[in-house]
Coordinates of C-alpha atoms in Angstrom, one line a residue:
Chain A
M242 CA -79.4 -69.5 7.5
S243 CA -76.2 -71.3 8.4
E244 CA -74.7 -71.3 11.9
L245 CA -71.8 -69.2 10.6
Q246 CA -74.2 -66.5 9.2
K247 CA -76.1 -66.4 12.4
H248 CA -72.9 -65.9 14.3
Q249 CA -71.9 -63.2 12.0
Q250 CA -75.2 -61.4 12.3
Q251 CA -75.0 -61.5 16.1
H252 CA -71.4 -60.6 16.7
I253 CA -70.1 -58.5 13.8
T254 CA -70.9 -54.8 13.9
L255 CA -70.3 -52.8 10.7
A256 CA -69.4 -49.2 10.5
E257 CA -72.4 -46.9 10.2
E258 CA -72.0 -45.9 6.5
S259 CA -70.7 -49.2 5.2
L260 CA -74.0 -50.5 4.1
Q261 CA -74.9 -47.4 2.1
K262 CA -71.4 -47.1 0.6
Q263 CA -71.3 -50.6 -0.8
T264 CA -67.8 -50.2 -2.2
T265 CA -64.4 -51.4 -1.1
T266 CA -61.1 -49.6 -1.0
L267 CA -58.3 -51.8 -2.1
N268 CA -54.6 -51.2 -2.1
L269 CA -53.0 -52.6 -5.2
G270 CA -49.3 -52.3 -4.3
P271 CA -46.9 -50.8 -3.3
T272 CA -45.4 -54.3 -3.3
H273 CA -47.9 -56.5 -5.1
P274 CA -46.9 -59.1 -7.7
A275 CA -49.2 -57.5 -10.2
T276 CA -47.6 -54.1 -10.0
H277 CA -44.2 -55.4 -11.2
G278 CA -42.5 -52.6 -9.2
V279 CA -42.9 -50.5 -6.2
F280 CA -45.9 -48.2 -6.8
Q281 CA -49.3 -48.1 -5.3
N282 CA -52.8 -47.9 -6.6
I283 CA -55.6 -47.1 -4.2
L284 CA -58.6 -48.6 -6.0
E285 CA -62.3 -47.9 -5.1
I286 CA -64.1 -51.0 -6.3
D287 CA -67.7 -52.1 -6.5
G288 CA -67.5 -55.8 -6.5
E289 CA -65.2 -56.5 -9.4
K290 CA -65.7 -53.1 -11.1
V291 CA -63.2 -50.3 -10.7
L292 CA -64.9 -47.0 -9.8
D293 CA -61.8 -44.9 -9.2
A294 CA -58.1 -45.1 -8.7
V295 CA -55.5 -43.0 -7.1
P296 CA -51.9 -43.8 -8.1
T297 CA -49.1 -43.0 -5.6
I298 CA -45.5 -43.0 -6.8
G299 CA -42.1 -42.1 -5.4
Y300 CA -41.2 -45.1 -3.4
I301 CA -37.9 -45.6 -5.2
H302 CA -37.2 -42.0 -6.1
R303 CA -33.4 -41.6 -6.2
A304 CA -33.0 -37.9 -7.0
F305 CA -31.2 -38.5 -10.4
E306 CA -31.6 -35.0 -11.5
K307 CA -30.2 -33.5 -8.4
I308 CA -27.3 -36.0 -8.2
A309 CA -26.5 -35.2 -11.9
E310 CA -25.9 -31.6 -11.0
R311 CA -22.8 -32.6 -9.2
R312 CA -21.4 -35.4 -11.2
P313 CA -19.0 -35.2 -14.1
Y314 CA -20.5 -36.3 -17.4
Y315 CA -19.3 -39.8 -17.5
Q316 CA -20.5 -40.5 -14.0
I317 CA -24.0 -39.7 -15.2
T318 CA -24.1 -42.7 -17.6
P319 CA -24.6 -45.2 -14.8
L320 CA -27.5 -43.1 -13.5
T321 CA -29.3 -43.3 -16.9
D322 CA -28.8 -47.1 -16.8
R323 CA -31.2 -47.3 -13.9
L324 CA -34.0 -45.5 -15.6
N325 CA -35.6 -48.2 -17.8
Y326 CA -33.4 -51.1 -16.7
C327 CA -35.0 -53.4 -19.2
S328 CA -33.3 -51.6 -22.0
A329 CA -30.4 -49.8 -20.4
P330 CA -28.3 -49.4 -23.6
I331 CA -30.9 -47.1 -25.2
N332 CA -30.8 -44.8 -22.2
N333 CA -27.0 -44.7 -22.2
M334 CA -26.7 -44.0 -25.9
G335 CA -29.5 -41.3 -25.7
W336 CA -27.4 -39.6 -23.1
H337 CA -24.1 -39.8 -25.1
M338 CA -25.8 -38.6 -28.2
T339 CA -27.1 -35.6 -26.3
L340 CA -23.6 -34.8 -25.2
E341 CA -22.2 -35.4 -28.7
K342 CA -24.7 -33.0 -30.1
L343 CA -23.8 -30.4 -27.6
I344 CA -20.0 -30.8 -28.2
G345 CA -20.5 -31.1 -31.9
I346 CA -19.1 -34.6 -32.6
K347 CA -20.2 -36.4 -35.7
T348 CA -19.9 -40.2 -35.3
P349 CA -18.8 -42.4 -38.2
K350 CA -21.2 -44.7 -39.9
R351 CA -19.8 -47.9 -38.4
V352 CA -20.3 -46.5 -34.9
D353 CA -23.8 -45.5 -35.8
Y354 CA -24.7 -48.9 -37.1
M355 CA -23.1 -50.6 -34.0
R356 CA -25.2 -48.4 -31.8
V357 CA -28.4 -49.1 -33.8
L358 CA -27.7 -52.8 -33.5
V359 CA -27.3 -52.6 -29.7
M360 CA -30.3 -50.3 -29.3
E361 CA -32.6 -52.6 -31.4
L362 CA -31.4 -55.7 -29.4
A363 CA -32.3 -53.7 -26.3
R364 CA -35.7 -52.9 -27.7
I365 CA -36.3 -56.6 -28.5
A366 CA -35.3 -57.6 -24.9
D367 CA -37.6 -54.9 -23.4
H368 CA -40.6 -55.9 -25.6
L369 CA -40.1 -59.6 -24.8
V370 CA -40.3 -58.9 -21.1
C371 CA -43.3 -56.7 -21.5
N372 CA -45.3 -59.0 -23.8
S373 CA -44.5 -62.2 -22.0
V374 CA -45.5 -60.6 -18.7
I375 CA -48.8 -59.6 -20.1
A376 CA -49.3 -63.3 -20.8
V377 CA -48.2 -64.2 -17.2
D378 CA -50.7 -61.7 -15.8
T379 CA -53.5 -63.4 -17.8
G380 CA -52.4 -66.7 -16.2
A381 CA -50.2 -68.1 -19.1
L382 CA -46.7 -68.8 -18.0
T383 CA -45.4 -70.9 -20.9
A384 CA -44.7 -68.2 -23.3
F385 CA -42.7 -66.3 -20.7
T386 CA -40.3 -69.3 -20.3
Y387 CA -39.9 -69.7 -24.1
V388 CA -38.7 -66.2 -24.8
F389 CA -36.6 -65.6 -21.7
Q390 CA -33.8 -67.8 -23.1
W391 CA -33.5 -65.3 -25.9
R392 CA -33.4 -62.3 -23.6
E393 CA -30.7 -64.2 -21.8
L394 CA -28.8 -64.4 -25.1
I395 CA -29.2 -60.7 -25.6
Y396 CA -27.7 -60.1 -22.2
E397 CA -24.8 -62.4 -23.1
I398 CA -24.2 -60.2 -26.1
Y399 CA -24.1 -57.1 -23.8
E400 CA -21.7 -59.0 -21.6
E401 CA -19.4 -59.6 -24.5
I402 CA -19.5 -56.0 -25.6
C403 CA -19.1 -54.3 -22.3
G404 CA -18.7 -56.8 -19.5
S405 CA -22.1 -56.3 -17.7
R406 CA -25.6 -57.5 -18.3
L407 CA -28.4 -55.5 -16.9
T408 CA -27.1 -52.0 -16.1
T409 CA -24.6 -51.9 -18.9
N410 CA -22.9 -48.5 -18.7
M411 CA -22.4 -49.2 -22.4
G412 CA -21.0 -46.7 -24.9
R413 CA -18.8 -43.6 -24.5
V414 CA -19.0 -40.1 -26.0
G415 CA -18.1 -40.7 -29.6
G416 CA -18.9 -44.4 -29.7
F417 CA -17.9 -47.4 -27.7
E418 CA -15.2 -48.1 -25.1
R419 CA -13.8 -50.9 -27.2
N420 CA -14.5 -52.7 -30.4
F421 CA -17.0 -55.6 -30.4
S422 CA -15.1 -58.9 -29.8
E423 CA -15.3 -61.8 -32.3
V424 CA -17.5 -63.7 -29.8
A425 CA -19.9 -60.8 -29.7
W426 CA -20.4 -60.9 -33.4
Q427 CA -20.9 -64.7 -33.3
K428 CA -23.5 -64.4 -30.6
I429 CA -25.4 -61.8 -32.5
N430 CA -25.4 -64.2 -35.5
K431 CA -26.6 -66.9 -33.2
F432 CA -29.4 -64.7 -32.1
L433 CA -30.3 -63.8 -35.7
D434 CA -30.4 -67.5 -36.7
G435 CA -32.4 -68.8 -33.8
F436 CA -34.8 -66.1 -32.7
P437 CA -37.4 -66.0 -35.5
K438 CA -38.5 -69.6 -34.8
V439 CA -39.1 -68.9 -31.1
M440 CA -40.8 -65.6 -31.8
E441 CA -43.2 -67.5 -34.2
E442 CA -43.9 -70.0 -31.5
F443 CA -44.5 -67.2 -29.0
E444 CA -47.0 -65.6 -31.4
A445 CA -48.6 -68.9 -32.2
L446 CA -49.2 -69.5 -28.5
L447 CA -50.9 -66.1 -27.8
N448 CA -51.9 -64.0 -30.8
R449 CA -55.0 -66.0 -31.7
N450 CA -55.4 -67.7 -28.3
R451 CA -59.1 -67.4 -27.5
I452 CA -58.6 -67.0 -23.7
F453 CA -55.9 -64.4 -24.1
M454 CA -57.9 -62.4 -26.6
E455 CA -61.0 -62.4 -24.4
R456 CA -58.9 -61.1 -21.6
C457 CA -57.1 -58.4 -23.6
I458 CA -59.5 -57.0 -26.2
G459 CA -61.3 -54.0 -24.8
A460 CA -59.3 -53.9 -21.6
G461 CA -57.7 -50.6 -20.5
P462 CA -58.4 -48.7 -23.7
I463 CA -57.4 -45.1 -24.5
S464 CA -58.3 -43.1 -27.6
A465 CA -55.8 -41.4 -29.8
E466 CA -57.0 -38.0 -28.8
R467 CA -56.7 -38.7 -25.1
A468 CA -53.4 -40.4 -25.5
L469 CA -52.0 -37.3 -27.3
N470 CA -53.5 -35.0 -24.7
Y471 CA -51.7 -37.0 -22.1
G472 CA -48.4 -36.9 -24.0
F473 CA -48.2 -40.6 -24.8
T474 CA -45.4 -41.7 -27.1
G475 CA -44.0 -45.1 -28.2
P476 CA -45.9 -48.3 -28.5
N477 CA -48.7 -47.1 -26.3
L478 CA -49.4 -44.2 -28.5
R479 CA -49.0 -46.2 -31.7
A480 CA -51.5 -48.8 -30.4
A481 CA -54.1 -46.0 -30.2
G482 CA -53.5 -45.3 -33.9
V483 CA -50.9 -42.5 -34.1
D484 CA -47.8 -43.4 -36.1
Y485 CA -45.4 -41.2 -34.3
D486 CA -41.9 -42.6 -33.9
V487 CA -38.8 -40.5 -33.0
R488 CA -36.6 -42.8 -35.2
V489 CA -38.6 -41.6 -38.2
A490 CA -39.7 -38.2 -37.2
Q491 CA -36.3 -36.9 -36.1
P492 CA -33.8 -39.5 -37.1
Y493 CA -30.6 -39.9 -35.1
C494 CA -27.8 -42.3 -35.3
S495 CA -28.3 -42.9 -39.0
Y496 CA -31.8 -44.4 -38.6
E497 CA -32.6 -42.8 -41.9
D498 CA -30.4 -45.5 -43.6
F499 CA -32.7 -48.3 -42.4
D500 CA -35.8 -49.7 -43.9
F501 CA -38.5 -50.5 -41.4
K502 CA -42.3 -50.1 -40.8
I503 CA -44.1 -48.6 -37.8
P504 CA -46.8 -51.0 -36.5
V505 CA -49.9 -49.2 -35.6
G506 CA -53.1 -50.3 -33.8
T507 CA -56.6 -48.9 -33.7
T508 CA -58.3 -49.1 -30.4
G509 CA -55.5 -48.5 -27.9
D510 CA -56.5 -51.5 -25.7
V511 CA -54.2 -54.1 -24.1
Y512 CA -54.4 -56.4 -27.2
D513 CA -53.4 -53.6 -29.5
R514 CA -50.5 -52.7 -27.4
F515 CA -49.4 -56.3 -27.3
M516 CA -49.7 -56.7 -31.1
V517 CA -47.9 -53.4 -31.7
R518 CA -45.0 -54.6 -29.5
N519 CA -44.9 -57.9 -31.3
G520 CA -44.8 -56.1 -34.6
E521 CA -41.9 -53.9 -33.4
I522 CA -39.9 -56.9 -32.3
W523 CA -40.0 -58.1 -35.9
E524 CA -39.1 -54.7 -37.2
S525 CA -36.2 -54.4 -34.7
F526 CA -35.0 -57.9 -35.7
S527 CA -35.0 -56.7 -39.4
I528 CA -33.0 -53.6 -38.4
V529 CA -30.4 -55.7 -36.6
K530 CA -30.0 -57.8 -39.7
Q531 CA -29.7 -54.7 -41.9
A532 CA -27.1 -53.2 -39.5
M533 CA -25.0 -56.4 -39.6
A534 CA -25.1 -56.3 -43.4
K535 CA -24.2 -52.6 -43.5
I536 CA -21.2 -53.1 -41.1
A537 CA -20.0 -56.0 -43.2
Q538 CA -20.3 -53.9 -46.4
L539 CA -18.3 -51.0 -44.8
E540 CA -15.6 -53.4 -43.7
K541 CA -15.5 -54.9 -47.2
D542 CA -15.1 -51.6 -48.8
D543 CA -12.5 -50.4 -46.5
P544 CA -10.7 -52.9 -44.2
A545 CA -9.4 -50.1 -42.0
Q546 CA -13.0 -49.5 -40.8
K547 CA -12.7 -52.7 -38.8
N548 CA -10.9 -50.8 -36.0
L549 CA -13.3 -47.8 -36.0
F550 CA -15.4 -47.9 -32.9
Y551 CA -15.5 -44.3 -31.9
A552 CA -15.3 -40.9 -33.6
P553 CA -11.6 -39.9 -33.9
E554 CA -12.6 -36.3 -33.3
S555 CA -14.0 -37.2 -29.9
D556 CA -10.5 -38.1 -28.6
H557 CA -10.7 -35.3 -26.1
Y558 CA -13.8 -36.7 -24.6
H559 CA -13.2 -40.4 -25.0
F560 CA -11.6 -42.6 -22.3
P561 CA -8.2 -43.9 -23.6
A562 CA -7.9 -47.6 -24.1
K563 CA -6.9 -49.5 -21.0
E564 CA -3.7 -50.9 -22.5
D565 CA -2.6 -47.3 -23.3
V566 CA -3.4 -46.2 -19.8
Y567 CA -1.1 -48.9 -18.5
T568 CA 1.7 -48.2 -20.9
K569 CA 1.6 -44.5 -22.0
M570 CA 2.0 -41.5 -19.7
E571 CA -0.2 -39.2 -21.8
A572 CA -3.0 -41.7 -21.8
L573 CA -2.7 -42.2 -18.0
I574 CA -2.9 -38.4 -17.4
Y575 CA -5.9 -38.1 -19.7
H576 CA -7.6 -41.0 -18.0
F577 CA -7.0 -39.4 -14.7
K578 CA -8.3 -36.0 -15.7
M579 CA -11.5 -37.6 -17.1
V580 CA -12.2 -39.6 -14.0
M581 CA -11.6 -36.6 -11.8
G582 CA -14.1 -34.6 -13.9
E583 CA -11.6 -32.2 -15.4
I584 CA -13.1 -32.3 -18.9
N585 CA -15.6 -29.6 -19.3
V586 CA -18.4 -29.6 -21.8
P587 CA -19.3 -26.4 -23.7
A588 CA -22.1 -24.2 -22.5
G589 CA -25.4 -24.6 -24.2
E590 CA -29.0 -25.7 -23.8
I591 CA -30.3 -28.8 -25.6
Y592 CA -33.2 -31.2 -25.8
H593 CA -32.4 -34.5 -27.5
A594 CA -34.9 -37.3 -27.7
V595 CA -34.5 -41.0 -28.7
E596 CA -37.1 -43.6 -29.2
G597 CA -36.7 -45.7 -26.1
A598 CA -38.4 -49.1 -25.9
N599 CA -41.2 -47.3 -24.0
G600 CA -41.5 -44.2 -26.0
E601 CA -39.8 -40.8 -26.4
L602 CA -36.9 -40.6 -23.9
G603 CA -35.7 -37.1 -23.8
Y604 CA -32.7 -35.4 -22.2
Y605 CA -33.1 -31.7 -21.5
L606 CA -29.6 -30.5 -20.6
I607 CA -28.4 -27.0 -19.6
S608 CA -24.7 -26.7 -19.4
D609 CA -22.9 -23.7 -18.1
G610 CA -19.5 -24.9 -19.4
G611 CA -18.6 -26.7 -16.2
R612 CA -17.8 -30.2 -15.3
S613 CA -21.4 -31.1 -14.4
P614 CA -24.7 -30.1 -16.0
Y615 CA -26.3 -26.9 -14.6
R616 CA -29.6 -28.7 -14.9
L617 CA -30.5 -32.1 -16.4
H618 CA -34.1 -33.2 -16.8
F619 CA -35.1 -36.6 -18.0
R620 CA -38.3 -36.8 -20.1
R621 CA -39.4 -40.3 -19.1
P622 CA -42.3 -41.9 -21.0
C623 CA -43.5 -44.1 -18.0
F624 CA -44.2 -41.0 -15.9
I625 CA -46.5 -39.8 -18.6
Y626 CA -48.3 -43.2 -19.1
Y627 CA -49.0 -43.8 -15.5
Q628 CA -50.9 -40.6 -14.8
A629 CA -53.4 -41.8 -17.4
Y630 CA -53.8 -45.1 -15.7
P631 CA -56.9 -44.3 -13.6
E632 CA -58.7 -43.0 -16.6
M633 CA -57.9 -46.2 -18.5
I634 CA -59.1 -48.6 -15.9
K635 CA -62.2 -46.8 -14.7
N636 CA -65.4 -48.8 -15.2
G637 CA -63.4 -51.9 -16.1
L638 CA -62.8 -55.0 -14.1
L639 CA -60.1 -55.5 -11.4
S640 CA -58.5 -58.2 -13.5
D641 CA -58.3 -55.7 -16.5
A642 CA -56.6 -53.2 -14.3
V643 CA -53.8 -55.7 -13.7
I644 CA -53.1 -56.4 -17.4
A645 CA -53.6 -52.8 -18.4
L646 CA -50.7 -52.0 -16.0
S647 CA -48.4 -54.6 -17.5
S648 CA -49.3 -53.6 -21.0
L649 CA -48.3 -50.0 -20.3
N650 CA -44.9 -51.3 -19.4
V651 CA -44.5 -49.0 -16.4
I652 CA -40.9 -49.5 -15.1
A653 CA -40.5 -48.2 -11.5
G654 CA -37.0 -47.0 -12.1
E655 CA -38.0 -44.8 -14.9
L656 CA -41.3 -43.7 -13.3
D657 CA -39.6 -42.4 -10.2
A658 CA -36.2 -41.5 -11.7
Chain B
M110 CA -43.4 -25.1 -41.7
T111 CA -40.1 -23.7 -40.4
N112 CA -38.9 -22.0 -37.2
E113 CA -39.0 -18.8 -39.1
I114 CA -42.7 -19.1 -39.8
V115 CA -43.4 -19.9 -36.1
K116 CA -41.4 -17.0 -35.0
Q117 CA -43.2 -14.7 -37.4
R118 CA -46.7 -15.9 -36.4
L119 CA -45.8 -15.5 -32.7
S120 CA -44.4 -12.0 -33.3
E121 CA -47.5 -11.0 -35.3
K122 CA -49.8 -12.0 -32.4
F123 CA -47.8 -11.0 -29.4
G124 CA -45.3 -8.5 -30.7
E125 CA -42.9 -7.0 -28.3
Q126 CA -44.0 -9.1 -25.4
L127 CA -42.0 -12.1 -26.6
A128 CA -38.2 -12.0 -26.3
G129 CA -35.2 -14.2 -26.2
F130 CA -35.7 -15.9 -29.5
D131 CA -33.0 -18.5 -30.0
E132 CA -32.4 -21.3 -32.4
S133 CA -29.5 -23.3 -31.0
F134 CA -29.3 -26.9 -32.1
G135 CA -32.3 -26.4 -34.4
M136 CA -35.0 -25.8 -31.8
L137 CA -36.7 -22.5 -31.6
A138 CA -36.8 -21.2 -28.1
V139 CA -38.8 -18.1 -26.9
T140 CA -39.3 -16.3 -23.6
A141 CA -42.7 -14.9 -22.6
P142 CA -44.1 -13.0 -19.6
A143 CA -45.3 -15.4 -16.9
E144 CA -48.8 -14.0 -16.8
M145 CA -49.3 -14.7 -20.5
N146 CA -48.2 -18.3 -20.4
M147 CA -51.7 -19.8 -20.9
Q148 CA -52.6 -17.2 -23.5
I149 CA -49.6 -18.2 -25.5
L150 CA -50.0 -21.9 -25.0
Q151 CA -53.6 -21.6 -26.1
F152 CA -52.7 -19.7 -29.2
L153 CA -49.9 -22.2 -30.1
H154 CA -52.4 -25.0 -29.5
D155 CA -55.4 -23.6 -31.4
D156 CA -53.8 -21.8 -34.3
E157 CA -54.5 -23.6 -37.5
Q158 CA -51.0 -23.0 -38.8
L159 CA -49.0 -23.6 -35.7
K160 CA -50.8 -26.7 -34.2
F161 CA -48.5 -27.2 -31.2
R162 CA -50.9 -29.7 -29.6
F163 CA -48.5 -32.1 -28.0
L164 CA -46.8 -31.2 -24.6
T165 CA -43.6 -33.2 -24.6
D166 CA -42.2 -31.9 -21.4
L167 CA -42.6 -29.4 -18.6
T168 CA -40.0 -28.6 -16.0
A169 CA -38.4 -25.9 -14.0
V170 CA -34.9 -24.5 -13.5
H171 CA -33.5 -22.3 -10.7
Y172 CA -31.2 -19.4 -11.4
P173 CA -30.4 -17.8 -8.1
D174 CA -28.5 -14.9 -9.7
R175 CA -31.4 -13.6 -11.8
K176 CA -33.0 -11.3 -9.3
G177 CA -36.7 -11.1 -9.5
E178 CA -36.9 -14.0 -12.0
E179 CA -35.2 -16.8 -10.2
L180 CA -37.4 -19.7 -11.4
C181 CA -37.8 -20.6 -15.0
I182 CA -40.7 -22.8 -16.2
V183 CA -39.8 -24.6 -19.5
Y184 CA -42.4 -26.0 -21.8
H185 CA -41.4 -28.3 -24.7
L186 CA -44.1 -28.4 -27.3
H187 CA -44.3 -30.4 -30.5
N188 CA -46.3 -30.0 -33.6
L189 CA -46.7 -33.6 -34.7
V190 CA -48.2 -32.8 -38.1
D191 CA -45.3 -30.7 -39.3
N192 CA -42.8 -32.3 -37.0
I193 CA -41.4 -29.2 -35.4
R194 CA -40.5 -28.5 -31.8
L195 CA -40.7 -25.4 -29.7
R196 CA -39.4 -24.4 -26.3
L197 CA -41.3 -21.8 -24.3
K198 CA -39.9 -20.3 -21.2
V199 CA -41.4 -18.1 -18.5
Y200 CA -39.6 -16.6 -15.6
I201 CA -41.1 -16.0 -12.2
P202 CA -39.8 -14.5 -8.9
I203 CA -39.0 -17.0 -6.1
E204 CA -40.8 -14.9 -3.6
R205 CA -44.1 -15.3 -5.4
P206 CA -43.7 -18.3 -7.6
D207 CA -47.1 -18.2 -9.2
V208 CA -47.9 -19.3 -12.7
A209 CA -51.1 -20.5 -14.3
S210 CA -51.5 -24.2 -14.7
A211 CA -51.5 -25.8 -18.1
T212 CA -53.8 -28.7 -17.1
P213 CA -56.9 -27.2 -18.7
L214 CA -55.1 -27.5 -22.0
F215 CA -53.0 -30.7 -21.5
S216 CA -54.0 -33.5 -19.2
G217 CA -50.3 -34.6 -19.3
A218 CA -49.3 -31.4 -17.5
N219 CA -50.9 -32.6 -14.3
W220 CA -48.0 -34.8 -13.0
M221 CA -45.3 -32.7 -14.7
E222 CA -46.5 -29.7 -12.8
R223 CA -46.7 -31.6 -9.5
E224 CA -43.1 -32.6 -10.1
S225 CA -42.0 -29.0 -10.6
Y226 CA -44.0 -28.0 -7.5
D227 CA -42.4 -30.8 -5.6
F228 CA -38.8 -30.0 -6.6
Y229 CA -38.9 -26.2 -7.0
G230 CA -42.1 -25.0 -5.2
V231 CA -43.7 -23.5 -8.3
N232 CA -47.3 -22.7 -7.5
F233 CA -49.4 -23.6 -10.5
I234 CA -52.6 -21.7 -10.1
G235 CA -55.7 -23.7 -11.1
H236 CA -54.0 -27.1 -10.7
P237 CA -56.5 -29.7 -9.5
N238 CA -54.2 -31.5 -7.0
L239 CA -50.9 -29.6 -6.4
T240 CA -49.3 -32.0 -3.9
R241 CA -45.9 -33.5 -3.7
I242 CA -45.4 -36.5 -6.0
L243 CA -42.0 -38.0 -5.7
N244 CA -40.9 -36.8 -2.3
V245 CA -42.7 -37.3 1.1
D246 CA -45.5 -35.0 2.0
E247 CA -43.9 -33.9 5.3
M248 CA -41.0 -32.2 3.5
D249 CA -41.0 -28.5 4.1
Y250 CA -38.5 -27.4 1.5
F251 CA -37.9 -27.7 -2.3
P252 CA -34.8 -29.8 -2.8
M253 CA -33.9 -29.0 -6.4
R254 CA -33.4 -25.3 -5.7
K255 CA -29.8 -24.3 -6.0
E256 CA -29.8 -23.2 -2.4
Y257 CA -29.3 -26.8 -1.3
A258 CA -25.9 -28.2 -1.9
M259 CA -25.6 -31.8 -2.8
E260 CA -23.1 -32.9 -0.2
D261 CA -21.2 -31.6 2.8
P262 CA -19.9 -28.3 1.4
T263 CA -16.7 -28.6 3.4
R264 CA -15.8 -31.8 1.6
V265 CA -12.9 -31.5 -0.8
D266 CA -12.8 -33.9 -3.7
K267 CA -9.4 -32.9 -4.8
D268 CA -6.9 -30.2 -3.9
D269 CA -6.5 -27.9 -6.9
E270 CA -3.1 -26.9 -5.7
M271 CA -1.8 -30.4 -6.3
F272 CA -2.9 -30.1 -10.0
G273 CA -1.1 -26.8 -10.8
R274 CA -4.2 -24.6 -10.3
G275 CA -5.6 -22.4 -7.7
G276 CA -2.4 -22.3 -5.7
T277 CA -0.4 -19.3 -4.7
V278 CA 2.8 -18.1 -6.4
A279 CA 5.7 -18.5 -4.1

């Protein structure tokens, strides 16, 4: 026995039950690098094995739903940005589509394709973050640095379209605030030219990487049956083998015009979730390409389409162009009325869902015909996934718990809302 | 499978007890007595034709003006096989906000019910852990109820008189 051990035996007194208990309570979070956000997991571990977990959330709860009950409709758009901030445009457009459905606005094809284009770019950006971070959590940083330049380019495209990068506040009821600039189109083309090579490199680094596979296969699994019972959607459900995708099941925004496949896994473990997201990146890339071709075709058939970036019938709900606000009285009055929340939305009750990067993102809106919703509820996919987390990591290793969390892509902003 | 068939199956089984059938924006909505919520959910889940086995969403709404049925619990269900959605509503009084928990049927209802409890104080009977989820435990009120105004009620955002409304005729 070493001197240190002797010292410990003589001077350290343990709590009475500690020797019988033989397990450790470990706080993973609320602010731990492995949680990628502010939420806590109280783990009961036996050595490296996770026996039980209790998740605690609510650290960044911002009362979105309550705030929305007082705000005019346009002021709710920035709130939706802060749900899943990795793919903010999808949240925005989901919200605007809900309103359009309630008001009864039918958007033109060009607007639909522009929206699809932006939403699919957002999906690619979101999946790039998620998948490269799974690699970081297994100890591989290289892939992360490769793909982040391309997420950066996607953010530059957003910047060209709307002037901001992360929380974009993109889109308006009926379409977009303004037409895409020439530079925006050029940047999208640059993305289409350069991205496949990098994505191939990313996949070559990880997909058949022995260490990565050993870490991911079998970690944090969930069966299709349990996933459905929990209400899983999106890549996490598809990794378990269920090919449910809102874009196909209940097409919105002209998704029915596009040709794409739904990648599906079998075991619902970390590796399957990773592979499903990789597959989706390729599909989204193909959708962006198709959207570019379709827009070009529309403009070729009818050159007047080039200036169509919102539904003409939505004029009543659409912010006037800035140059008109500065030069025309009518536009100035209209702009003022909209900002002050003078534009009411018809009464009605509606649930509209879009396929967010993370799964089914639904808006349940009850309007009483006033300036703000009577009740607005966000169906946020992260909230659903995270409650299944203890079940998924039980009897696994502590290191599996870390990658299981990043593979679920739990975004704190969306989780807490 | 259509909304019409769902409506027919439900009417056959529960008859007069169901009310408020509505099909706005293509989604069938139905209102049921609160004490029957689990019976109906179970039927929707188990019935070989209906197969509503996916709980998309569960939330609550507060209607202060509906006396005796101030709180509304809203279930959004989805039949993934036939791809059809259904909205089920039950109303409960705010004095005794009790309703059976859907957790025995759907694991996903666990946190959604905790959220509705946290915001509206709905007491889900049979829930394994009905504690606050997003707000702090020490809170002694339910913030999403309409009785709590968002901001200082005396604050005036704009004076309607200045906009040609709400003023007096001189």
